[in-house]
Every structure is written in C-alpha cells, then in structure tokens.
mmCIF file with all atom_site columns, C-alpha atoms in Angstrom:
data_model
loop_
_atom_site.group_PDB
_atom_site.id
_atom_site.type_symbol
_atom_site.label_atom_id
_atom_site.label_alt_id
_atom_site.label_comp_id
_atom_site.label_asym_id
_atom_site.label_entity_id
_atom_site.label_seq_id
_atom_site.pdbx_PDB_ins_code
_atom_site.Cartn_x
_atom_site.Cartn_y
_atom_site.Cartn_z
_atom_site.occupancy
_atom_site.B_iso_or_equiv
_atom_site.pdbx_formal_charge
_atom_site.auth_seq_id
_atom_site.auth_comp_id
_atom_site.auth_asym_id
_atom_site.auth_atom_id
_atom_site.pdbx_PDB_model_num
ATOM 1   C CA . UNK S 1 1   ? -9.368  1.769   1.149   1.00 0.00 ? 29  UNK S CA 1
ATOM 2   C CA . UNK S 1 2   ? -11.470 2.845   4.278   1.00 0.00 ? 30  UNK S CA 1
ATOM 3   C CA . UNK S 1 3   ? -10.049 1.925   7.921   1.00 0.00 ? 31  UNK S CA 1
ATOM 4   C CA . UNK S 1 4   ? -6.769  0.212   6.445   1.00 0.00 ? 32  UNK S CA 1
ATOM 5   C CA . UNK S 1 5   ? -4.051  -0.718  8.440   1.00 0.00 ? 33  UNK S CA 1
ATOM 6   C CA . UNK S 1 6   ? -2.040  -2.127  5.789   1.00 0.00 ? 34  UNK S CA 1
ATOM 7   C CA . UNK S 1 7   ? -0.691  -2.731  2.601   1.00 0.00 ? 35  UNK S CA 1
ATOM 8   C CA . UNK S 1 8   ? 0.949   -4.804  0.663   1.00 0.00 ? 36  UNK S CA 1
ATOM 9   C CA . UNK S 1 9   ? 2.020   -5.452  -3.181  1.00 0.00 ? 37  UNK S CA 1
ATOM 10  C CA . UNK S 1 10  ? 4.905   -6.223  -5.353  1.00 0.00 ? 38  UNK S CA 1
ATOM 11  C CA . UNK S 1 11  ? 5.684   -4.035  -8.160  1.00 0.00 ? 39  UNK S CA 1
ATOM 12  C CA . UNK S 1 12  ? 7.967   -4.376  -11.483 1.00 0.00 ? 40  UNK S CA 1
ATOM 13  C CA . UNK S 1 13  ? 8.949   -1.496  -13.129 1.00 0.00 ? 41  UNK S CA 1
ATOM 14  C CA . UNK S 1 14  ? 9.144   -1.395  -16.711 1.00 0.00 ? 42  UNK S CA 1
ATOM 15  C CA . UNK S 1 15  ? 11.503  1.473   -16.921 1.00 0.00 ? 43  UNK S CA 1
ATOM 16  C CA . UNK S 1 16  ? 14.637  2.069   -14.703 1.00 0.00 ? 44  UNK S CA 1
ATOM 17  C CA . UNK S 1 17  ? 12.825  4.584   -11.540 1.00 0.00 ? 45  UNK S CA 1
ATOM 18  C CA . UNK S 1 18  ? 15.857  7.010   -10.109 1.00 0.00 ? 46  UNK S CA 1
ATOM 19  C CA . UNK S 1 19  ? 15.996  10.762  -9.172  1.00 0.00 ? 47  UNK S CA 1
ATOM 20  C CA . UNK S 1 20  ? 15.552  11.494  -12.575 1.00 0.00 ? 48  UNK S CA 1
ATOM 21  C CA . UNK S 1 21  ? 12.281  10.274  -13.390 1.00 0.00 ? 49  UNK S CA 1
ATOM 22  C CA . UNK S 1 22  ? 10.192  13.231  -14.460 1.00 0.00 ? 50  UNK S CA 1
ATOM 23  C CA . UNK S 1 23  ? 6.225   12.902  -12.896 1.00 0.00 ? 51  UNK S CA 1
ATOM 24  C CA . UNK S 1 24  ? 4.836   10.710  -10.155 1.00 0.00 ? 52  UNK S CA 1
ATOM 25  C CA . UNK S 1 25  ? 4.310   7.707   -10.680 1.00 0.00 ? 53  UNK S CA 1
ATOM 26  C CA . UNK S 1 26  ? 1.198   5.885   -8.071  1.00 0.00 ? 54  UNK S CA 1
ATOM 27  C CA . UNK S 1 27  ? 1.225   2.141   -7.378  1.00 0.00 ? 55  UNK S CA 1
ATOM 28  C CA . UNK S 1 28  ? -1.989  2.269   -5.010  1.00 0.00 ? 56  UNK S CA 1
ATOM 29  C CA . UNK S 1 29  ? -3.932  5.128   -3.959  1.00 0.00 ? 57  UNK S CA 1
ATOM 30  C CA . UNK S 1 30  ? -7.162  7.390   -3.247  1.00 0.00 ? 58  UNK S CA 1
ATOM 31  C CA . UNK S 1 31  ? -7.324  10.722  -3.842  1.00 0.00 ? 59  UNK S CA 1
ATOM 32  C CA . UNK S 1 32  ? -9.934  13.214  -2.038  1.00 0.00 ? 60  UNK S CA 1
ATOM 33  C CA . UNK S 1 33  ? -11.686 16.053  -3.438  1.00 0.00 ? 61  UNK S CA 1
ATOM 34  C CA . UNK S 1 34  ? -10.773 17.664  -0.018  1.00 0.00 ? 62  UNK S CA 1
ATOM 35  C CA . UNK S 1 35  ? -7.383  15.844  0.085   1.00 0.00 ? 63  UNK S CA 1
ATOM 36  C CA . UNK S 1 36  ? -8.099  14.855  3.431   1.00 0.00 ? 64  UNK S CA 1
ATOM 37  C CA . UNK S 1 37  ? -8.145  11.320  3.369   1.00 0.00 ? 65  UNK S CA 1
ATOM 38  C CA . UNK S 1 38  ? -5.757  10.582  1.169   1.00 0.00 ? 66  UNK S CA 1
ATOM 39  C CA . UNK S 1 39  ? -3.496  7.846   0.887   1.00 0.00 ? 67  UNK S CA 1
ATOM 40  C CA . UNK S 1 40  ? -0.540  6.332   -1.851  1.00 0.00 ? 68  UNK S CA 1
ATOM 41  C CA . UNK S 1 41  ? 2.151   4.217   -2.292  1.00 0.00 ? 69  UNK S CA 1
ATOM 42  C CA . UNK S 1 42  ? 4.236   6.216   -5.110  1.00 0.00 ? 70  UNK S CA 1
ATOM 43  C CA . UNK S 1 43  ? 7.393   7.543   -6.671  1.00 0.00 ? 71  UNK S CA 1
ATOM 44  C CA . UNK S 1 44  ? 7.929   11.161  -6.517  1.00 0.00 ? 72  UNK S CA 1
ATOM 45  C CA . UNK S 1 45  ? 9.787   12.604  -9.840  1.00 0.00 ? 73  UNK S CA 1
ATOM 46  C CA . UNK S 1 46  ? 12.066  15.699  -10.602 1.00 0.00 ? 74  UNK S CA 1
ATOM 47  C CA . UNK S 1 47  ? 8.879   17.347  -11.113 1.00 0.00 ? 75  UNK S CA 1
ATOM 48  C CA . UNK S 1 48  ? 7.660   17.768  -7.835  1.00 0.00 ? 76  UNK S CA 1
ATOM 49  C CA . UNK S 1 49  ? 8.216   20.098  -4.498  1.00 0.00 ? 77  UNK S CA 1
ATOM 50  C CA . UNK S 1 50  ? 9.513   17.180  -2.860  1.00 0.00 ? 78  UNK S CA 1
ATOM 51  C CA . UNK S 1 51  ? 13.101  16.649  -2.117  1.00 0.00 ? 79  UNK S CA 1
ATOM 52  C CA . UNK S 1 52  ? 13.181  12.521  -2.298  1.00 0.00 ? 80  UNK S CA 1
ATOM 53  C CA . UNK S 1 53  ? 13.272  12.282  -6.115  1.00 0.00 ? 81  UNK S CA 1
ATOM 54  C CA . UNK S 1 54  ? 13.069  8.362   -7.014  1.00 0.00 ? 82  UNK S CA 1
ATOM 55  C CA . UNK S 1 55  ? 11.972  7.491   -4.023  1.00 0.00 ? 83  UNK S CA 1
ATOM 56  C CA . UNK S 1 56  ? 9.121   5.047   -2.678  1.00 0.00 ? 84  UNK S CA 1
ATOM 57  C CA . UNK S 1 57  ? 6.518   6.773   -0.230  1.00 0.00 ? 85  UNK S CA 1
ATOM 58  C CA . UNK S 1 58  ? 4.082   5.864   1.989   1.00 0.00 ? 86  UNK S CA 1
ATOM 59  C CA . UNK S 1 59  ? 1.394   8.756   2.098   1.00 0.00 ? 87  UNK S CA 1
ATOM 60  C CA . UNK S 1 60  ? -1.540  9.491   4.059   1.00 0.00 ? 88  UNK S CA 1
ATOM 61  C CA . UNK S 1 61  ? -3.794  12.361  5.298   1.00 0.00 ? 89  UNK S CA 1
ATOM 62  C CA . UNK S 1 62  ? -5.960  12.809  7.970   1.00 0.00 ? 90  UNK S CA 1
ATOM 63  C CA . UNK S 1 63  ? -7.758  16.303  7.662   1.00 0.00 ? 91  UNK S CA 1
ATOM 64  C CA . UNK S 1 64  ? -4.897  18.973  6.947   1.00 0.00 ? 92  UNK S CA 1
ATOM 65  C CA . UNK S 1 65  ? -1.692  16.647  8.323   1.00 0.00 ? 93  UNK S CA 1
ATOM 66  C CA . UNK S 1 66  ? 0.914   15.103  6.349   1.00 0.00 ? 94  UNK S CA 1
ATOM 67  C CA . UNK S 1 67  ? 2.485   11.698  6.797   1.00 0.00 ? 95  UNK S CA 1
ATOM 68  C CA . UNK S 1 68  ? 4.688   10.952  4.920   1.00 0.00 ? 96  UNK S CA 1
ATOM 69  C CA . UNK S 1 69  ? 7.235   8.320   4.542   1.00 0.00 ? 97  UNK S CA 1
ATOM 70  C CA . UNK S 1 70  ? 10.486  7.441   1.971   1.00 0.00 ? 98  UNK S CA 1
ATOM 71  C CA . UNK S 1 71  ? 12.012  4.657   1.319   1.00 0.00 ? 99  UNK S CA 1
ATOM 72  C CA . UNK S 1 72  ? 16.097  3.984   1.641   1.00 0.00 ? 100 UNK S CA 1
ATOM 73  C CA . UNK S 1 73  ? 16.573  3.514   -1.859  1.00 0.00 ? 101 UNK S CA 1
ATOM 74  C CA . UNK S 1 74  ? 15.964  5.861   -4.434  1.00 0.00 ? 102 UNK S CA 1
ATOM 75  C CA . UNK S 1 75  ? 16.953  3.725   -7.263  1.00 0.00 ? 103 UNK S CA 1
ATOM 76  C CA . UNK S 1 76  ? 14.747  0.786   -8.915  1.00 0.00 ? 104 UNK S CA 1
ATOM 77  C CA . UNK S 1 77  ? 15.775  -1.097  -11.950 1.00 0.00 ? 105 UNK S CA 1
ATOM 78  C CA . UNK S 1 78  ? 14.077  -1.409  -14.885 1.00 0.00 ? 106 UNK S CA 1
ATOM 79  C CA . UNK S 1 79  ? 12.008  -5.436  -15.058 1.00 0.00 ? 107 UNK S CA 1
ATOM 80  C CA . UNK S 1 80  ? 12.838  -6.585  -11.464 1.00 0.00 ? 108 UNK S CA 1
ATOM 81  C CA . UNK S 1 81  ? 10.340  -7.383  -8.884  1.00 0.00 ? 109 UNK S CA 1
ATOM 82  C CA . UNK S 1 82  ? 9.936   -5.446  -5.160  1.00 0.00 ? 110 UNK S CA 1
ATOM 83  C CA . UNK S 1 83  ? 7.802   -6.513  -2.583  1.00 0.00 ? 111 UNK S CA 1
ATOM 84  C CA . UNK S 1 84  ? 6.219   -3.247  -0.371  1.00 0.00 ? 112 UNK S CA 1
ATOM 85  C CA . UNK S 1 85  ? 4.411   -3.688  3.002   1.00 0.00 ? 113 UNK S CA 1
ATOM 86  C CA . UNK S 1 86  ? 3.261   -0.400  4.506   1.00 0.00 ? 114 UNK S CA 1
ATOM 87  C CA . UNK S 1 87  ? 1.762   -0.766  7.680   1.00 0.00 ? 115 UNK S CA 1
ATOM 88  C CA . UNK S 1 88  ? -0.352  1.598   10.440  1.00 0.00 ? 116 UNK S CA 1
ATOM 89  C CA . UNK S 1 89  ? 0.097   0.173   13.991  1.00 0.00 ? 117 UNK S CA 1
ATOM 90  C CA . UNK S 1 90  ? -2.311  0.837   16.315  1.00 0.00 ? 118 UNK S CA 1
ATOM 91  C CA . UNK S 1 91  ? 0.755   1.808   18.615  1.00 0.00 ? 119 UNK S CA 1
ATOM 92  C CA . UNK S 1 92  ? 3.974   2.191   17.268  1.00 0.00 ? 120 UNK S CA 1
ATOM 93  C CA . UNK S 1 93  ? 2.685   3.950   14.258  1.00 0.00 ? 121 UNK S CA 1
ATOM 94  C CA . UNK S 1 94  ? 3.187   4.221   10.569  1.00 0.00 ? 122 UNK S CA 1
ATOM 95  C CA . UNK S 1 95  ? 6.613   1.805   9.418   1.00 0.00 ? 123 UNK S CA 1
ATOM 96  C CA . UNK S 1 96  ? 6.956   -0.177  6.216   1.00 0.00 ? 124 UNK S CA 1
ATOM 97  C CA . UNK S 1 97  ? 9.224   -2.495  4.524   1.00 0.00 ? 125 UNK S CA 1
ATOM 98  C CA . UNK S 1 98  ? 10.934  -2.759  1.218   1.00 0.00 ? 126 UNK S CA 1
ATOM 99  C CA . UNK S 1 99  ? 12.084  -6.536  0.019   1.00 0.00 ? 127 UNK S CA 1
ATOM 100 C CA . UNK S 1 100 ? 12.066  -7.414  3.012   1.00 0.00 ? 128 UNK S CA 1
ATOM 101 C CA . UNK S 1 101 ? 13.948  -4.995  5.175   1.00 0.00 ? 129 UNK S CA 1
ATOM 102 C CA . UNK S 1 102 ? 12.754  -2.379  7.487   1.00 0.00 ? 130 UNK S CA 1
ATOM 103 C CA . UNK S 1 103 ? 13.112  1.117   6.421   1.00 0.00 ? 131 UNK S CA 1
ATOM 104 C CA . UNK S 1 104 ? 14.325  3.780   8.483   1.00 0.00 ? 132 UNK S CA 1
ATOM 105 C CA . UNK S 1 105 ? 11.665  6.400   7.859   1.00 0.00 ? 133 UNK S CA 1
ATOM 106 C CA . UNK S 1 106 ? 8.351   5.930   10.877  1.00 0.00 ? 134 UNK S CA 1
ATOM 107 C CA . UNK S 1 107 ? 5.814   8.368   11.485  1.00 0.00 ? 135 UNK S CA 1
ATOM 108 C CA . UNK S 1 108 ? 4.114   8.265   14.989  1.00 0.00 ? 136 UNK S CA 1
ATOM 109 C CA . UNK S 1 109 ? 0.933   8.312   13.687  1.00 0.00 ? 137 UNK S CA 1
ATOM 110 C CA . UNK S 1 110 ? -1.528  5.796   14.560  1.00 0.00 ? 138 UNK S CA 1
ATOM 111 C CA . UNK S 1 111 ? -4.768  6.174   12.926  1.00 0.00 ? 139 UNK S CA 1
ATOM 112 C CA . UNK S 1 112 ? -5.928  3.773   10.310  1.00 0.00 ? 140 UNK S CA 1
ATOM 113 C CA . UNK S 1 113 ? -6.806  5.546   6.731   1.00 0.00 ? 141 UNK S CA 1
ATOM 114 C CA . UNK S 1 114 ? -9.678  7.552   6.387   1.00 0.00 ? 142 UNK S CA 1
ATOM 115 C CA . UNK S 1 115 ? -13.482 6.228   5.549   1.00 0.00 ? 143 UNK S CA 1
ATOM 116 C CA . UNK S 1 116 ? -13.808 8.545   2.251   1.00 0.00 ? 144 UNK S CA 1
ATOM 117 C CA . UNK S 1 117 ? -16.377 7.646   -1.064  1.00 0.00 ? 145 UNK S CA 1
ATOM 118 C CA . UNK S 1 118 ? -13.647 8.250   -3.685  1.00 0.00 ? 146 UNK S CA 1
ATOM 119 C CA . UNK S 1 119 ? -12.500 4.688   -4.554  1.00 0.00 ? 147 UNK S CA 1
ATOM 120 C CA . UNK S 1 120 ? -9.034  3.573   -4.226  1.00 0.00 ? 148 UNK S CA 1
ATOM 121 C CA . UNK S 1 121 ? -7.053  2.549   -7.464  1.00 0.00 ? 149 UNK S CA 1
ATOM 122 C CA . UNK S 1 122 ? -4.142  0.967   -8.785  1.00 0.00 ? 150 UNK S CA 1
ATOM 123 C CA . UNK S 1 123 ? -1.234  2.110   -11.236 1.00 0.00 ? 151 UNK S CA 1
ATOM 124 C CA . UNK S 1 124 ? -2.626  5.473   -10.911 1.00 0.00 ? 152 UNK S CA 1
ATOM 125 C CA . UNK S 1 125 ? -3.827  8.686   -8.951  1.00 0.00 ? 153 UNK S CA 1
ATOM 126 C CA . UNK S 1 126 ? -7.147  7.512   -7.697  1.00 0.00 ? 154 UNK S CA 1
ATOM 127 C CA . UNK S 1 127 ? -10.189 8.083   -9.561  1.00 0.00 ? 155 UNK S CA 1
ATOM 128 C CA . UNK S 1 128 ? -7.864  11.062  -11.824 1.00 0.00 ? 156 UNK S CA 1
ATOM 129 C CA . UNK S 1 129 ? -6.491  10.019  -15.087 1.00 0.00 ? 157 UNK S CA 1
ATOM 130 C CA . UNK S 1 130 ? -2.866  11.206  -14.297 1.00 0.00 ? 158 UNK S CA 1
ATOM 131 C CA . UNK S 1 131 ? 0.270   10.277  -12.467 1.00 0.00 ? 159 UNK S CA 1
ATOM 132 C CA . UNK S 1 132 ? -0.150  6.086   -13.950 1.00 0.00 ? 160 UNK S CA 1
ATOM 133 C CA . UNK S 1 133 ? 2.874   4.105   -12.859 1.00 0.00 ? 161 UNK S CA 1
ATOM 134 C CA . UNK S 1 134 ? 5.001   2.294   -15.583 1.00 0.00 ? 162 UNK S CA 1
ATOM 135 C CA . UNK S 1 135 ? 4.522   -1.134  -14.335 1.00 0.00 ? 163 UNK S CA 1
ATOM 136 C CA . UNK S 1 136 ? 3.246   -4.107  -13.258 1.00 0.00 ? 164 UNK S CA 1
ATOM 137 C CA . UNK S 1 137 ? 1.005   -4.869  -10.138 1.00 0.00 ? 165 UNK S CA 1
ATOM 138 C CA . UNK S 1 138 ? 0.748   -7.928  -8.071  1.00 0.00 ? 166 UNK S CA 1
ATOM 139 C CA . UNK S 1 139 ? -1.044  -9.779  -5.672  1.00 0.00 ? 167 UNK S CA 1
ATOM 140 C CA . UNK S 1 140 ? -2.369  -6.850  -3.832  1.00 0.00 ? 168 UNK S CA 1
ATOM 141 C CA . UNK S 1 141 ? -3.207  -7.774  -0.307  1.00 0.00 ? 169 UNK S CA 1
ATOM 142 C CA . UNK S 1 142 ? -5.423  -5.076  2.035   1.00 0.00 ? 170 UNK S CA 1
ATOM 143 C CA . UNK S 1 143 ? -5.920  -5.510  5.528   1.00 0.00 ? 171 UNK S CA 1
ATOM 144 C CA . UNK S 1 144 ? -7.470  -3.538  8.838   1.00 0.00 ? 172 UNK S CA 1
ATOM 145 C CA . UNK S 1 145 ? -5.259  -5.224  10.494  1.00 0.00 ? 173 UNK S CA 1
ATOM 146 C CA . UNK S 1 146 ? -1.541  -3.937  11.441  1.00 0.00 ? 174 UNK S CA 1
ATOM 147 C CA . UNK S 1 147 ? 0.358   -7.244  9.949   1.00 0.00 ? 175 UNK S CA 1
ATOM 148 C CA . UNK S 1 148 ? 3.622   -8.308  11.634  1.00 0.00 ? 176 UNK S CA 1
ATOM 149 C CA . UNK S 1 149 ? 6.880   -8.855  11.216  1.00 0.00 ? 177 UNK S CA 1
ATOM 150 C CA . UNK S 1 150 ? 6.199   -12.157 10.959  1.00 0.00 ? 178 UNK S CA 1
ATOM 151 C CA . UNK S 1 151 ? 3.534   -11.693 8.347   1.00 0.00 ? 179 UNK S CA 1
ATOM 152 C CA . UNK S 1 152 ? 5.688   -8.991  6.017   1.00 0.00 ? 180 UNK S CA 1
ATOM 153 C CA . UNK S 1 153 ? 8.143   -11.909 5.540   1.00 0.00 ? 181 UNK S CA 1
ATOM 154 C CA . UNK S 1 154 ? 6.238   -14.718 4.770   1.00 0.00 ? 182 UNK S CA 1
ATOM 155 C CA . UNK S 1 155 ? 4.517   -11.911 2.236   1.00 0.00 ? 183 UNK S CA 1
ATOM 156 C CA . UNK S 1 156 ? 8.086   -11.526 0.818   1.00 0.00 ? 184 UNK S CA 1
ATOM 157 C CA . UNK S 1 157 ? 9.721   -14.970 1.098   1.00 0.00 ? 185 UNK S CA 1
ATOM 158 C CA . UNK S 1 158 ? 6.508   -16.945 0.415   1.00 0.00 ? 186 UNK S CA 1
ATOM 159 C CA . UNK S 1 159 ? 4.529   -14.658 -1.729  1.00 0.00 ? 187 UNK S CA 1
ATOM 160 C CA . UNK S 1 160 ? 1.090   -15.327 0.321   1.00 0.00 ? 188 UNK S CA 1
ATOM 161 C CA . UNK S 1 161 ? -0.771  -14.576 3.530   1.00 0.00 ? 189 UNK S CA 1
ATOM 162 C CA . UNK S 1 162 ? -1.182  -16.810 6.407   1.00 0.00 ? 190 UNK S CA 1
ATOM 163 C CA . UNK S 1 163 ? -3.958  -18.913 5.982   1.00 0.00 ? 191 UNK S CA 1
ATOM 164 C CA . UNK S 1 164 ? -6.900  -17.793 7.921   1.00 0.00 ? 192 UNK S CA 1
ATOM 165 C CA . UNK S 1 165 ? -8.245  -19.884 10.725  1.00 0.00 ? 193 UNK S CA 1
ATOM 166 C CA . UNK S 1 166 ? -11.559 -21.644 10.055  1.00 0.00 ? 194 UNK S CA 1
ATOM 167 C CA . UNK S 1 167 ? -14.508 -19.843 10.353  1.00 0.00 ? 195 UNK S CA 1
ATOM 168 C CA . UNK S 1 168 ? -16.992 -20.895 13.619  1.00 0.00 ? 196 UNK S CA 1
ATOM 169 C CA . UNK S 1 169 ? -20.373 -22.305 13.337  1.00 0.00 ? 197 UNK S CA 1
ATOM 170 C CA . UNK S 1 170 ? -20.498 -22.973 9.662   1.00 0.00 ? 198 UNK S CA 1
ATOM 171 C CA . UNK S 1 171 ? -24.086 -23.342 8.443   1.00 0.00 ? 199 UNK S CA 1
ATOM 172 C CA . UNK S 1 172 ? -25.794 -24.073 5.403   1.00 0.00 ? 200 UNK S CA 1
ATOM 173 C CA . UNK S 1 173 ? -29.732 -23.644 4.565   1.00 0.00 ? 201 UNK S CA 1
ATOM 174 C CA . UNK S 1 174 ? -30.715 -25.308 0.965   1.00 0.00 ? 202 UNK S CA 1
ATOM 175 C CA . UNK S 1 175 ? -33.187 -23.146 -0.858  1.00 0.00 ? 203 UNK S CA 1
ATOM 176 C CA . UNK S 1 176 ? -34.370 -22.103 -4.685  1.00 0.00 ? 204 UNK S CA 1
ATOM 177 C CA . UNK S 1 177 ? -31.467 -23.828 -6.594  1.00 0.00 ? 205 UNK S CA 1
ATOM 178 C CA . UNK S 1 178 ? -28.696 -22.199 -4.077  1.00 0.00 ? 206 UNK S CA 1
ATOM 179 C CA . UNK S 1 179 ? -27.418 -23.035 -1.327  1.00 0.00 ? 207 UNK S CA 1
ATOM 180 C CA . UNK S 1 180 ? -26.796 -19.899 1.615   1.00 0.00 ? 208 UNK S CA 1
ATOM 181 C CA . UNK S 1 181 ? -23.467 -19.988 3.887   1.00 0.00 ? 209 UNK S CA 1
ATOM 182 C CA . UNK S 1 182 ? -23.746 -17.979 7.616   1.00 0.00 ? 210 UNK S CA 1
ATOM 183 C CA . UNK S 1 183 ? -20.934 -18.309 10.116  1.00 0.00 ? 211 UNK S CA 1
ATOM 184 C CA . UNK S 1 184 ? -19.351 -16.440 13.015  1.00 0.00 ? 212 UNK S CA 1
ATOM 185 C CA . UNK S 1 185 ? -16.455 -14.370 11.936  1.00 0.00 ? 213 UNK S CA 1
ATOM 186 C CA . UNK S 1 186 ? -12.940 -15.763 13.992  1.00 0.00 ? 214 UNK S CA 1
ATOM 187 C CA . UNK S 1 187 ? -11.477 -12.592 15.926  1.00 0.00 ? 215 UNK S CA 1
ATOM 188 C CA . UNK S 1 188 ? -8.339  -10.911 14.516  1.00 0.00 ? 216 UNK S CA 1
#
C-alpha cells in the first residue's frame, strides 16, 4: 500500500449497507500506529462522528491532514456487485468512481499514499481485528499509477486491466535446474 495512486475492487455486500448500518465496515485499508499514513476504502455506520452514514469513502492521511471523500449513494443492496476505482492524480488530485460514474466528491490533494510498515488488508481495519466488512472481495487491482478514465471503464465494463506492453530486452540464462528471466521494465 506504499506510493499508491490507485485503487480498484468490486465488492458484494452480503447484507443491505444504508444509514443505518451500525459500525464501519473496511473493504481495503492500512492503519498506522501514528495514523499518519493511513488509507481505506469503507462504509461509515450510525456509530461514528461522521455525518455520511452508509456511505462509501475514500480515506487517506498524510501526517495530521484529512482527505476524505463520499460517495453519491448512501444505499447498497444486499448480494449485488459494485465496482470502486479511487484514484490520486498527480495533478488534478484525489477523484473516484462508483459503477462506473464519476462521483462528485474531489479532494485537491495530490500526493500518492504514504510509505508506512503496517501492511495493508482487506475486509478489515488493517492489521486490527475490528471494523471487517460483510462481504465479498474481488479482483483487487493496485497501481502507482493514476489510471484513466479510459482505464476505470474497461475495469468496470470488462472486468480487467489493459494488457501491459511487452517487456524490452527479454533474457534468459539456464543454470542449476532453473532457468533466470532479466528484462528492462517498459515506462508507465
């Protein structure tokens, strides 16, 4: 979760998510000892400070500032897939989408997430054992890259990534029952 630029995942519920739901609930995130580099896509429930209850958010912190971003709908049903693609540009900032669709709620912000050593998790709050979503969890795609537009819907429509472009000057050395691989990475 270091140096991310985005994010992107679909996510079933298993139990209708609406301003009533009572805790948190995390799809993907890292907590901090310090809280400082923190980051989560989650639902935020009756039970806490925040006023978006039911809502999706894209979180992130970078020393004592807040990002923070909600999605337009506050109202998930119970068994049916979402697609989420939260994304840091370099220049325009935090935005995301929702199945699909732009939301309305942007942040300025344009650094990428944190480099931390606490581990980033699914279905839950980092490396605590709280705050577990009620769900399933699919093809999970990180990037420190800033995707497109282009690239958020063939996430959605076609459920994959671009394939990448070949890599440049491909070798391989034979040795002790293995075979080694070097090549030039392709530039983003």
């Amino acid at each position: 979760g270091n140096g991310l630029r985005s994010i992107s995942l679909w996510f079933r519920p298993e139990v209708t998510i609406d301003p009533t739901l009572q805790s948190r609930q995390v799809l993907i995130g890292r907590n901090a000892g310090d809280q400082a580099g923190e980051f989560r896509l989650s639902f935020f429930g009756a039970s806490t400070y925040y006023a978006e209850k039911g809502k999706l958010s894209f979180l992130r912190r970078i020393g004592g500032d807040i990002y923070l971003l909600y999605s337009d709908s506050s109202h998930w049903e119970a068994g049916q897939w979402h697609h989420v693609s939260a994304i840091i540009h370099p220049d325009s900032g935090m935005s995301w989408y929702v199945d699909g669709q732009l939301q309305s709620s942007s942040d300025a912000s344009t650094g990428p997430t944190d480099t931390e050593t606490e581990g980033t998790a699914l279905g839950r709050y980092g490396d605590s054992d709280i705050r577990y979503f009620n769900g399933r969890i699919d093809d999970i795609h990180l990037s420190s890259t800033a995707i497109s537009e282009t690239e958020v819907d063939s996430l959605f429509t076609l459920g994959g990534w671009p394939a990448p472009a070949a890599p440049q000057s491909l070798a391989a050395e034979a040795g002790n029952a293995q075979v080694t691989l070097t090549w030039n990475r392709v530039a983003d």
